[in-house]
mmCIF file of C-alpha atoms in Angstrom:
data_model
loop_
_atom_site.group_PDB
_atom_site.id
_atom_site.type_symbol
_atom_site.label_atom_id
_atom_site.label_comp_id
_atom_site.label_asym_id
_atom_site.label_seq_id
_atom_site.Cartn_x
_atom_site.Cartn_y
_atom_site.Cartn_z
ATOM 1 C CA MET A 65 -10.045 30.062 15.291
ATOM 2 C CA THR A 66 -9.133 33.991 15.232
ATOM 3 C CA VAL A 67 -6.808 33.513 12.309
ATOM 4 C CA GLN A 68 -9.712 31.286 10.187
ATOM 5 C CA ALA A 69 -12.321 34.224 11.019
ATOM 6 C CA HIS A 70 -9.784 36.967 9.659
ATOM 7 C CA LEU A 71 -9.618 34.621 6.493
ATOM 8 C CA ASP A 72 -13.254 34.512 6.386
ATOM 9 C CA PHE A 73 -13.827 38.108 6.586
ATOM 10 C CA THR A 74 -11.003 38.665 3.888
ATOM 11 C CA VAL A 75 -12.663 36.260 1.227
ATOM 12 C CA ALA A 76 -16.312 37.544 2.035
ATOM 13 C CA LEU A 77 -15.532 41.546 1.717
ATOM 14 C CA GLN A 78 -13.340 40.979 -1.441
ATOM 15 C CA ASP A 79 -16.091 39.131 -3.138
ATOM 16 C CA ALA A 80 -18.341 41.638 -2.292
ATOM 17 C CA LEU A 81 -16.172 44.410 -3.512
ATOM 18 C CA ALA A 82 -15.716 42.256 -6.717
ATOM 19 C CA GLU A 83 -19.671 42.142 -7.172
ATOM 20 C CA ALA A 84 -19.705 45.786 -6.747
ATOM 21 C CA GLY A 85 -17.406 46.505 -9.696
ATOM 22 C CA ALA A 86 -17.035 45.478 -13.110
ATOM 23 C CA PRO A 87 -16.023 41.815 -13.773
ATOM 24 C CA ALA A 88 -12.661 42.557 -15.481
ATOM 25 C CA ASP A 89 -11.710 45.451 -12.417
ATOM 26 C CA ASN A 90 -8.590 44.842 -10.164
ATOM 27 C CA VAL A 91 -9.557 44.657 -6.594
ATOM 28 C CA VAL A 92 -7.248 45.447 -4.145
ATOM 29 C CA TRP A 93 -7.729 46.241 -0.255
ATOM 30 C CA SER A 94 -6.310 46.018 2.968
ATOM 31 C CA PRO A 95 -7.946 43.251 5.435
ATOM 32 C CA TYR A 96 -5.520 44.429 8.125
ATOM 33 C CA SER A 97 -6.395 48.032 7.817
ATOM 34 C CA VAL A 98 -10.455 47.467 7.537
ATOM 35 C CA ALA A 99 -10.513 45.238 10.330
ATOM 36 C CA SER A 100 -8.525 47.333 12.473
ATOM 37 C CA ALA A 101 -10.569 50.284 12.476
ATOM 38 C CA LEU A 102 -13.928 48.290 12.490
ATOM 39 C CA ALA A 103 -12.293 46.219 15.463
ATOM 40 C CA LEU A 104 -12.058 49.672 17.565
ATOM 41 C CA VAL A 105 -15.321 50.909 16.272
ATOM 42 C CA THR A 106 -16.598 47.245 18.067
ATOM 43 C CA ARG A 107 -14.775 47.745 20.854
ATOM 44 C CA GLY A 108 -16.976 50.943 21.607
ATOM 45 C CA ALA A 109 -20.090 49.334 20.369
ATOM 46 C CA ALA A 110 -22.968 47.738 22.364
ATOM 47 C CA GLY A 111 -25.884 45.478 21.566
ATOM 48 C CA LYS A 112 -27.244 45.045 18.044
ATOM 49 C CA THR A 113 -24.670 47.381 16.809
ATOM 50 C CA LYS A 114 -21.737 45.320 18.398
ATOM 51 C CA ASP A 115 -23.423 41.975 17.317
ATOM 52 C CA GLU A 116 -23.443 43.185 13.465
ATOM 53 C CA LEU A 117 -20.081 43.854 13.699
ATOM 54 C CA VAL A 118 -18.721 41.030 15.800
ATOM 55 C CA THR A 119 -20.425 38.373 13.537
ATOM 56 C CA LEU A 120 -18.735 40.021 10.342
ATOM 57 C CA LEU A 121 -15.369 40.292 11.872
ATOM 58 C CA LEU A 122 -15.261 37.100 13.687
ATOM 59 C CA GLY A 123 -18.191 35.097 11.933
ATOM 60 C CA ASP A 124 -19.989 34.649 15.799
ATOM 61 C CA SER A 125 -21.774 37.192 17.939
ATOM 62 C CA SER A 126 -20.235 35.899 21.006
ATOM 63 C CA ALA A 127 -16.753 36.072 20.046
ATOM 64 C CA GLU A 128 -14.409 38.570 21.663
ATOM 65 C CA VAL A 129 -13.171 41.175 19.486
ATOM 66 C CA GLU A 130 -9.904 41.562 21.684
ATOM 67 C CA ASP A 131 -8.683 38.410 20.042
ATOM 68 C CA LEU A 132 -9.033 40.312 16.708
ATOM 69 C CA ILE A 133 -7.403 43.133 18.162
ATOM 70 C CA ARG A 134 -4.588 41.129 19.778
ATOM 71 C CA LEU A 135 -4.032 39.094 16.208
ATOM 72 C CA LEU A 136 -3.791 42.622 14.441
ATOM 73 C CA ASP A 137 -1.444 43.824 17.206
ATOM 74 C CA ASP A 138 0.865 40.928 16.722
ATOM 75 C CA ALA A 139 1.284 41.724 13.087
ATOM 76 C CA GLU A 140 2.692 45.032 13.783
ATOM 77 C CA ARG A 141 5.937 43.123 14.695
ATOM 78 C CA LEU A 142 8.168 42.203 12.203
ATOM 79 C CA ALA A 143 10.912 39.582 12.342
ATOM 80 C CA GLU A 144 14.181 41.170 12.769
ATOM 81 C CA PRO A 145 16.329 40.827 9.502
ATOM 82 C CA GLN A 146 19.793 39.657 8.989
ATOM 83 C CA ARG A 147 23.020 41.684 8.949
ATOM 84 C CA ASP A 148 23.146 41.706 5.370
ATOM 85 C CA GLN A 149 19.419 42.423 4.493
ATOM 86 C CA GLN A 150 17.487 45.498 3.927
ATOM 87 C CA PRO A 151 15.312 46.232 6.967
ATOM 88 C CA PRO A 152 11.921 45.885 6.482
ATOM 89 C CA VAL A 153 9.488 48.836 7.109
ATOM 90 C CA LEU A 154 5.969 48.741 8.776
ATOM 91 C CA GLU A 155 4.129 51.918 10.186
ATOM 92 C CA VAL A 156 0.672 51.494 11.721
ATOM 93 C CA ALA A 157 -1.405 54.531 12.958
ATOM 94 C CA ASN A 158 -4.606 53.892 14.776
ATOM 95 C CA THR A 159 -6.138 57.419 15.524
ATOM 96 C CA LEU A 160 -9.161 58.686 16.920
ATOM 97 C CA TRP A 161 -10.056 62.404 15.778
ATOM 98 C CA ALA A 162 -12.709 63.751 17.828
ATOM 99 C CA ASP A 163 -14.373 67.198 17.555
ATOM 100 C CA GLU A 164 -14.423 69.481 20.634
ATOM 101 C CA ARG A 165 -18.614 69.328 20.727
ATOM 102 C CA ILE A 166 -17.901 65.409 22.055
ATOM 103 C CA THR A 167 -16.432 64.092 24.916
ATOM 104 C CA VAL A 168 -14.707 60.947 24.248
ATOM 105 C CA ARG A 169 -14.813 58.096 27.240
ATOM 106 C CA GLN A 170 -11.931 57.796 29.311
ATOM 107 C CA ALA A 171 -11.945 54.160 29.092
ATOM 108 C CA PHE A 172 -12.108 54.102 25.509
ATOM 109 C CA ALA A 173 -9.207 56.676 25.079
ATOM 110 C CA ALA A 174 -7.151 55.103 27.402
ATOM 111 C CA ALA A 175 -7.254 51.828 25.754
ATOM 112 C CA LEU A 176 -6.640 53.420 22.561
ATOM 113 C CA GLU A 177 -3.805 55.243 23.791
ATOM 114 C CA ALA A 178 -2.138 51.848 25.402
ATOM 115 C CA MET A 179 -1.905 50.542 21.804
ATOM 116 C CA PRO A 180 1.546 50.884 20.250
ATOM 117 C CA SER A 181 0.197 52.830 17.350
ATOM 118 C CA GLY A 182 -2.943 54.275 18.901
ATOM 119 C CA SER A 183 -3.825 57.782 20.141
ATOM 120 C CA VAL A 184 -6.618 60.337 20.225
ATOM 121 C CA ARG A 185 -6.452 63.645 18.929
ATOM 122 C CA PRO A 186 -8.536 66.849 18.330
ATOM 123 C CA ALA A 187 -10.109 67.873 14.976
ATOM 124 C CA PRO A 188 -12.300 70.935 14.321
ATOM 125 C CA PHE A 189 -14.863 69.079 12.291
ATOM 126 C CA GLY A 190 -17.283 71.657 13.331
ATOM 127 C CA ALA A 191 -15.363 75.046 13.353
ATOM 128 C CA ASP A 192 -13.110 74.346 10.227
ATOM 129 C CA PRO A 193 -13.805 71.602 8.106
ATOM 130 C CA GLU A 194 -11.483 71.766 5.564
ATOM 131 C CA GLY A 195 -8.690 72.313 8.455
ATOM 132 C CA ALA A 196 -10.204 68.991 9.886
ATOM 133 C CA ARG A 197 -9.635 67.294 6.374
ATOM 134 C CA GLU A 198 -6.240 68.507 5.815
ATOM 135 C CA LEU A 199 -5.316 67.444 9.209
ATOM 136 C CA ILE A 200 -6.148 63.891 8.952
ATOM 137 C CA ASN A 201 -4.865 63.674 5.435
ATOM 138 C CA ALA A 202 -1.485 64.937 6.222
ATOM 139 C CA ASP A 203 -1.714 62.470 9.049
ATOM 140 C CA VAL A 204 -2.321 59.740 6.756
ATOM 141 C CA ALA A 205 0.324 60.973 4.070
ATOM 142 C CA LYS A 206 2.951 60.944 6.639
ATOM 143 C CA THR A 207 2.285 57.223 7.712
ATOM 144 C CA THR A 208 1.871 55.973 4.173
ATOM 145 C CA ARG A 209 5.065 57.803 2.967
ATOM 146 C CA ASN A 210 2.434 60.041 0.532
ATOM 147 C CA LEU A 211 1.486 56.942 -0.980
ATOM 148 C CA ILE A 212 -2.427 58.102 0.399
ATOM 149 C CA PRO A 213 -2.210 61.758 -0.027
ATOM 150 C CA GLU A 214 -5.883 62.652 0.314
ATOM 151 C CA LEU A 215 -7.931 59.793 1.822
ATOM 152 C CA LEU A 216 -10.477 62.558 2.698
ATOM 153 C CA GLN A 217 -11.980 64.049 -0.626
ATOM 154 C CA PRO A 218 -13.360 67.466 -0.595
ATOM 155 C CA GLY A 219 -17.137 67.592 1.208
ATOM 156 C CA VAL A 220 -16.549 64.504 2.814
ATOM 157 C CA ILE A 221 -16.957 65.818 6.085
ATOM 158 C CA LYS A 222 -20.434 67.125 6.797
ATOM 159 C CA GLN A 223 -21.974 69.629 9.230
ATOM 160 C CA ASP A 224 -23.132 66.526 11.827
ATOM 161 C CA THR A 225 -19.853 65.082 11.620
ATOM 162 C CA VAL A 226 -17.546 64.788 14.788
ATOM 163 C CA ALA A 227 -15.374 62.205 14.662
ATOM 164 C CA ALA A 228 -13.098 59.879 12.623
ATOM 165 C CA LEU A 229 -11.681 56.844 13.374
ATOM 166 C CA VAL A 230 -8.806 56.419 11.172
ATOM 167 C CA ASN A 231 -6.245 53.392 10.629
ATOM 168 C CA ALA A 232 -3.038 53.891 8.295
ATOM 169 C CA LEU A 233 -0.602 51.361 7.254
ATOM 170 C CA TYR A 234 2.642 51.251 5.359
ATOM 171 C CA LEU A 235 4.622 48.259 4.665
ATOM 172 C CA LYS A 236 7.868 47.847 2.714
ATOM 173 C CA VAL A 237 9.631 44.770 2.317
ATOM 174 C CA ALA A 238 12.550 43.515 0.368
ATOM 175 C CA TRP A 239 12.347 39.716 -1.469
ATOM 176 C CA ARG A 240 14.529 36.861 0.440
ATOM 177 C CA HIS A 241 15.209 36.301 -3.512
ATOM 178 C CA LYS A 242 14.978 39.237 -5.970
ATOM 179 C CA PHE A 243 14.157 38.897 -9.351
ATOM 180 C CA GLU A 244 16.575 39.555 -11.853
ATOM 181 C CA GLU A 245 15.882 42.784 -13.545
ATOM 182 C CA ALA A 246 17.736 42.074 -16.322
ATOM 183 C CA ALA A 247 15.265 39.286 -16.906
ATOM 184 C CA THR A 248 11.909 41.317 -17.046
ATOM 185 C CA GLU A 249 10.451 41.297 -20.711
ATOM 186 C CA SER A 250 7.212 41.932 -21.824
ATOM 187 C CA ARG A 251 4.834 38.902 -21.978
ATOM 188 C CA PRO A 252 1.533 38.316 -22.721
ATOM 189 C CA PHE A 253 -1.084 38.422 -20.012
ATOM 190 C CA HIS A 254 -4.876 36.738 -20.626
ATOM 191 C CA ARG A 255 -7.260 39.202 -19.174
ATOM 192 C CA PRO A 256 -10.863 38.838 -19.347
ATOM 193 C CA GLY A 257 -11.219 41.437 -22.104
ATOM 194 C CA GLY A 258 -8.526 39.849 -24.121
ATOM 195 C CA GLU A 259 -4.887 39.453 -24.167
ATOM 196 C CA VAL A 260 -2.305 42.353 -23.189
ATOM 197 C CA SER A 261 1.507 42.501 -23.017
ATOM 198 C CA VAL A 262 2.543 43.339 -19.592
ATOM 199 C CA PRO A 263 6.078 43.799 -17.995
ATOM 200 C CA THR A 264 6.756 40.199 -16.120
ATOM 201 C CA MET A 265 9.631 39.648 -13.939
ATOM 202 C CA TRP A 266 11.468 36.086 -13.802
ATOM 203 C CA LEU A 267 12.647 34.069 -10.883
ATOM 204 C CA SER A 268 14.278 30.656 -10.720
ATOM 205 C CA GLU A 269 14.482 29.723 -6.671
ATOM 206 C CA ASN A 270 13.295 27.231 -4.166
ATOM 207 C CA LEU A 271 10.136 28.630 -3.010
ATOM 208 C CA GLY A 272 6.922 27.466 -1.458
ATOM 209 C CA TYR A 273 4.543 25.620 -3.994
ATOM 210 C CA ALA A 274 1.445 23.525 -4.020
ATOM 211 C CA ARG A 275 -0.328 21.633 -6.746
ATOM 212 C CA GLU A 276 -3.899 21.034 -5.995
ATOM 213 C CA PRO A 277 -6.616 20.201 -8.267
ATOM 214 C CA GLY A 278 -7.528 23.214 -10.149
ATOM 215 C CA TRP A 279 -4.868 25.645 -8.469
ATOM 216 C CA GLN A 280 -0.864 26.220 -8.093
ATOM 217 C CA VAL A 281 0.559 28.025 -5.243
ATOM 218 C CA VAL A 282 3.642 29.885 -5.133
ATOM 219 C CA ALA A 283 4.693 31.555 -1.748
ATOM 220 C CA LEU A 284 7.344 34.444 -2.065
ATOM 221 C CA PRO A 285 9.128 35.222 1.078
ATOM 222 C CA ALA A 286 10.091 38.563 1.839
ATOM 223 C CA ILE A 287 12.202 39.898 4.685
ATOM 224 C CA GLY A 288 10.503 40.386 8.264
ATOM 225 C CA GLY A 289 8.389 37.396 7.924
ATOM 226 C CA VAL A 290 6.028 38.736 5.362
ATOM 227 C CA ASP A 291 4.892 36.485 2.493
ATOM 228 C CA ALA A 292 3.321 37.174 -0.640
ATOM 229 C CA VAL A 293 1.314 34.084 -2.200
ATOM 230 C CA VAL A 294 0.182 33.977 -5.745
ATOM 231 C CA LEU A 295 -3.280 31.452 -6.075
ATOM 232 C CA LEU A 296 -3.130 30.901 -9.812
ATOM 233 C CA PRO A 297 -6.192 28.840 -11.142
ATOM 234 C CA ASP A 298 -5.849 26.309 -14.034
ATOM 235 C CA GLY A 299 -8.459 28.599 -15.958
ATOM 236 C CA GLU A 300 -10.717 31.205 -15.337
ATOM 237 C CA LEU A 301 -10.492 32.905 -11.888
ATOM 238 C CA PRO A 302 -13.260 31.478 -9.738
ATOM 239 C CA THR A 303 -14.333 32.930 -6.124
ATOM 240 C CA PRO A 304 -13.165 29.946 -3.482
ATOM 241 C CA ASP A 305 -14.462 29.877 -0.197
ATOM 242 C CA ALA A 306 -12.105 30.910 2.961
ATOM 243 C CA ARG A 307 -11.576 27.303 3.837
ATOM 244 C CA THR A 308 -10.431 26.877 0.378
ATOM 245 C CA VAL A 309 -8.105 29.318 0.636
ATOM 246 C CA LYS A 310 -7.122 28.286 4.006
ATOM 247 C CA GLY A 311 -6.338 24.575 2.536
ATOM 248 C CA LEU A 312 -3.996 25.968 -0.462
ATOM 249 C CA LEU A 313 -2.075 28.322 2.039
ATOM 250 C CA ASP A 314 -1.338 25.331 4.238
ATOM 251 C CA LYS A 315 0.035 22.967 1.315
ATOM 252 C CA THR A 316 2.947 24.701 0.067
ATOM 253 C CA LYS A 317 6.246 22.999 0.356
ATOM 254 C CA ARG A 318 9.802 24.358 -0.717
ATOM 255 C CA GLN A 319 10.556 23.297 -4.425
ATOM 256 C CA LYS A 320 12.592 24.670 -7.210
ATOM 257 C CA VAL A 321 10.122 26.966 -9.193
ATOM 258 C CA ASN A 322 10.763 28.920 -12.529
ATOM 259 C CA LEU A 323 8.473 31.894 -11.634
ATOM 260 C CA ARG A 324 7.200 34.270 -14.037
ATOM 261 C CA LEU A 325 5.199 37.341 -12.294
ATOM 262 C CA PRO A 326 3.787 40.265 -13.621
ATOM 263 C CA LYS A 327 4.965 43.708 -12.345
ATOM 264 C CA LEU A 328 2.143 45.267 -10.121
ATOM 265 C CA ARG A 329 0.778 48.791 -9.256
ATOM 266 C CA LEU A 330 -2.520 48.407 -8.193
ATOM 267 C CA LYS A 331 -4.802 51.016 -6.361
ATOM 268 C CA LEU A 332 -8.684 51.320 -4.964
ATOM 269 C CA GLN A 333 -10.439 54.168 -3.391
ATOM 270 C CA ALA A 334 -13.943 52.987 -1.976
ATOM 271 C CA GLU A 335 -16.703 53.889 -0.001
ATOM 272 C CA LEU A 336 -17.303 50.728 2.186
ATOM 273 C CA THR A 337 -20.878 51.467 3.356
ATOM 274 C CA PRO A 338 -22.756 49.626 0.795
ATOM 275 C CA VAL A 339 -20.587 46.539 0.895
ATOM 276 C CA LEU A 340 -20.748 46.176 4.542
ATOM 277 C CA ASN A 341 -24.515 46.568 4.477
ATOM 278 C CA ARG A 342 -24.755 43.504 2.049
ATOM 279 C CA LEU A 343 -22.485 41.633 4.656
ATOM 280 C CA GLY A 344 -25.169 42.185 7.365
ATOM 281 C CA VAL A 345 -23.614 45.541 8.941
ATOM 282 C CA HIS A 346 -26.726 47.741 9.375
ATOM 283 C CA THR A 347 -27.404 49.422 12.661
ATOM 284 C CA VAL A 348 -24.189 51.629 13.299
ATOM 285 C CA PHE A 349 -25.233 53.376 10.409
ATOM 286 C CA THR A 350 -28.468 54.320 11.501
ATOM 287 C CA ASP A 351 -30.238 56.499 14.347
ATOM 288 C CA LEU A 352 -30.416 52.995 16.509
ATOM 289 C CA ALA A 353 -26.250 52.891 16.211
ATOM 290 C CA ASP A 354 -25.219 52.082 20.235
ATOM 291 C CA LEU A 355 -21.779 53.582 20.189
ATOM 292 C CA SER A 356 -22.059 54.529 23.886
ATOM 293 C CA GLY A 357 -18.536 52.858 24.524
ATOM 294 C CA VAL A 358 -17.024 55.630 22.474
ATOM 295 C CA SER A 359 -18.657 58.597 23.557
ATOM 296 C CA ASP A 360 -21.503 59.624 25.932
ATOM 297 C CA ASP A 361 -22.811 61.744 23.188
ATOM 298 C CA PRO A 362 -24.951 59.407 20.722
ATOM 299 C CA LEU A 363 -22.976 58.706 17.754
ATOM 300 C CA ALA A 364 -23.571 56.501 14.514
ATOM 301 C CA VAL A 365 -21.155 55.967 11.606
ATOM 302 C CA GLN A 366 -21.580 58.344 8.563
ATOM 303 C CA ALA A 367 -19.291 56.415 6.149
ATOM 304 C CA VAL A 368 -16.512 54.164 5.750
ATOM 305 C CA ILE A 369 -13.735 55.103 3.602
ATOM 306 C CA HIS A 370 -10.966 53.010 2.082
ATOM 307 C CA GLU A 371 -7.681 53.180 -0.072
ATOM 308 C CA THR A 372 -5.136 50.931 -0.832
ATOM 309 C CA VAL A 373 -2.197 51.273 -3.140
ATOM 310 C CA LEU A 374 0.150 47.872 -3.903
ATOM 311 C CA LYS A 375 3.202 47.825 -5.722
ATOM 312 C CA ILE A 376 5.348 44.550 -6.717
ATOM 313 C CA ASP A 377 8.689 44.673 -8.449
ATOM 314 C CA GLU A 378 11.872 43.108 -8.702
ATOM 315 C CA GLN A 379 13.234 44.456 -5.351
ATOM 316 C CA GLY A 380 10.070 43.374 -3.327
ATOM 317 C CA LEU A 381 6.718 44.956 -2.225
ATOM 318 C CA GLU A 382 5.557 48.600 -1.002
ATOM 319 C CA GLY A 383 1.787 49.104 0.102
ATOM 320 C CA ALA A 384 -0.298 51.542 1.754
ATOM 321 C CA ALA A 385 -3.576 51.592 3.092
ATOM 322 C CA ALA A 386 -6.035 53.985 5.044
ATOM 323 C CA THR A 387 -9.325 53.287 6.378
ATOM 324 C CA ALA A 388 -11.588 56.330 8.026
ATOM 325 C CA VAL A 389 -14.748 55.538 9.977
ATOM 326 C CA MET A 390 -16.679 58.883 9.792
ATOM 327 C CA MET A 391 -19.011 59.372 12.613
ATOM 328 C CA ARG A 392 -21.925 61.772 13.180
ATOM 329 C CA ALA A 393 -23.588 63.221 16.109
ATOM 330 C CA LEU A 394 -27.152 61.842 16.408
ATOM 331 C CA SER A 395 -28.230 64.563 18.598
ATOM 332 C CA LEU A 396 -26.447 67.592 16.734
ATOM 333 C CA ASP A 397 -29.188 69.645 15.471
ATOM 334 C CA THR A 398 -27.559 71.409 12.290
ATOM 335 C CA SER A 399 -30.705 73.328 11.089
ATOM 336 C CA GLU A 400 -31.201 76.687 11.618
ATOM 337 C CA PRO A 401 -32.394 77.819 14.863
ATOM 338 C CA VAL A 402 -35.767 78.394 15.857
ATOM 339 C CA GLU A 403 -36.503 81.718 17.483
ATOM 340 C CA VAL A 404 -38.460 81.523 20.820
ATOM 341 C CA THR A 405 -39.336 84.659 22.355
ATOM 342 C CA VAL A 406 -41.339 84.252 25.885
ATOM 343 C CA ASP A 407 -43.175 87.781 26.017
ATOM 344 C CA ARG A 408 -46.663 86.283 26.890
ATOM 345 C CA PRO A 409 -48.243 84.436 29.818
ATOM 346 C CA PHE A 410 -46.965 80.705 29.993
ATOM 347 C CA LEU A 411 -47.045 77.776 31.797
ATOM 348 C CA LEU A 412 -43.650 76.472 33.399
ATOM 349 C CA LEU A 413 -43.042 72.929 34.925
ATOM 350 C CA VAL A 414 -39.964 71.712 36.740
ATOM 351 C CA ARG A 415 -40.124 68.006 36.872
ATOM 352 C CA HIS A 416 -37.776 65.033 37.188
ATOM 353 C CA LYS A 417 -37.112 63.647 33.587
ATOM 354 C CA ASP A 418 -36.912 60.100 34.086
ATOM 355 C CA SER A 419 -39.945 59.325 36.990
ATOM 356 C CA GLY A 420 -42.151 62.316 35.511
ATOM 357 C CA ALA A 421 -42.493 63.703 38.810
ATOM 358 C CA VAL A 422 -43.052 67.231 38.828
ATOM 359 C CA TYR A 423 -41.061 69.391 41.848
ATOM 360 C CA PHE A 424 -42.907 72.778 40.781
ATOM 361 C CA SER A 425 -45.688 74.004 38.260
ATOM 362 C CA ALA A 426 -46.173 77.647 37.330
ATOM 363 C CA ARG A 427 -48.788 79.651 35.663
ATOM 364 C CA VAL A 428 -46.788 82.818 34.916
ATOM 365 C CA ASN A 429 -48.978 85.961 33.761
ATOM 366 C CA ASP A 430 -46.718 88.833 34.974
ATOM 367 C CA PRO A 431 -42.878 87.978 35.168
ATOM 368 C CA SER A 432 -42.614 91.628 36.510
#
């Protein structure tokens, strides 16, 4: 069920991203990266905050987010290549960057650090916001082989920013059956705004293939147990639901295919908060957020920033993605301090805060 739920999440968020842009725009993003970051936030959430996130990620507020975390963890391990094959490269980092003004719960930190890709690291969001931004960007750039050099743009760290939960992903795999570079030629592509010529690769090979009403499906195998699956509609590109996509993916069988595929270089930078709001995630962004599993200090999500780069050519595919869940402190007062000088008679109460019982009461006219 977790696999279907992850596909449901993929289709729903991709449709929402497409609706947010122009009809002719490309959409490219990483469900793995976004789900990884949001799942870890969900691990530290409670109440309505958690219910909304689990419903988005798994389709049912009663589902267990740890099942999704295990699914994503499984995807960190690629199949071993044969001796004559180019080794695949997969690197993942899940990092909670925390300011000294907050205390991260030991249980949350321990669970994150127990993951092969997990860590908790300090970042000076308050004392040196630009330094914190550069620190996070440098770490993401390292993981993504510099395909994403500046995930966090100037000004993204606010006065009340105290933490960032960041997922970074890099994947580079070669095709099992490489395209012939000499066969690549300029061919027409019928985009929504009119025909355009694009470099188009050619391959004749036994591949996964399915022909279903309205669709052709081709699965291109890559080293490491990775597939790139092309879903080609007969006419205009519709928005199929997740079960239709799952049905198409399950139907492929090996068959000789003469495939012509454009070379691709796709990129997207997006602030995902409006899209997540549209999909029912609201509370985590408000002062009612409950992220008490992350920290004793009251926190809310400030923004969800995502960037993806994907390149496909004759040799294989290379992709990178990063998602930053920026967190703000609810109790942090960033306004100018109010001056209070107790230089005249005053009242004083010493009380038990929760019950209201007063331990001591005083009327002070002369403290000398």
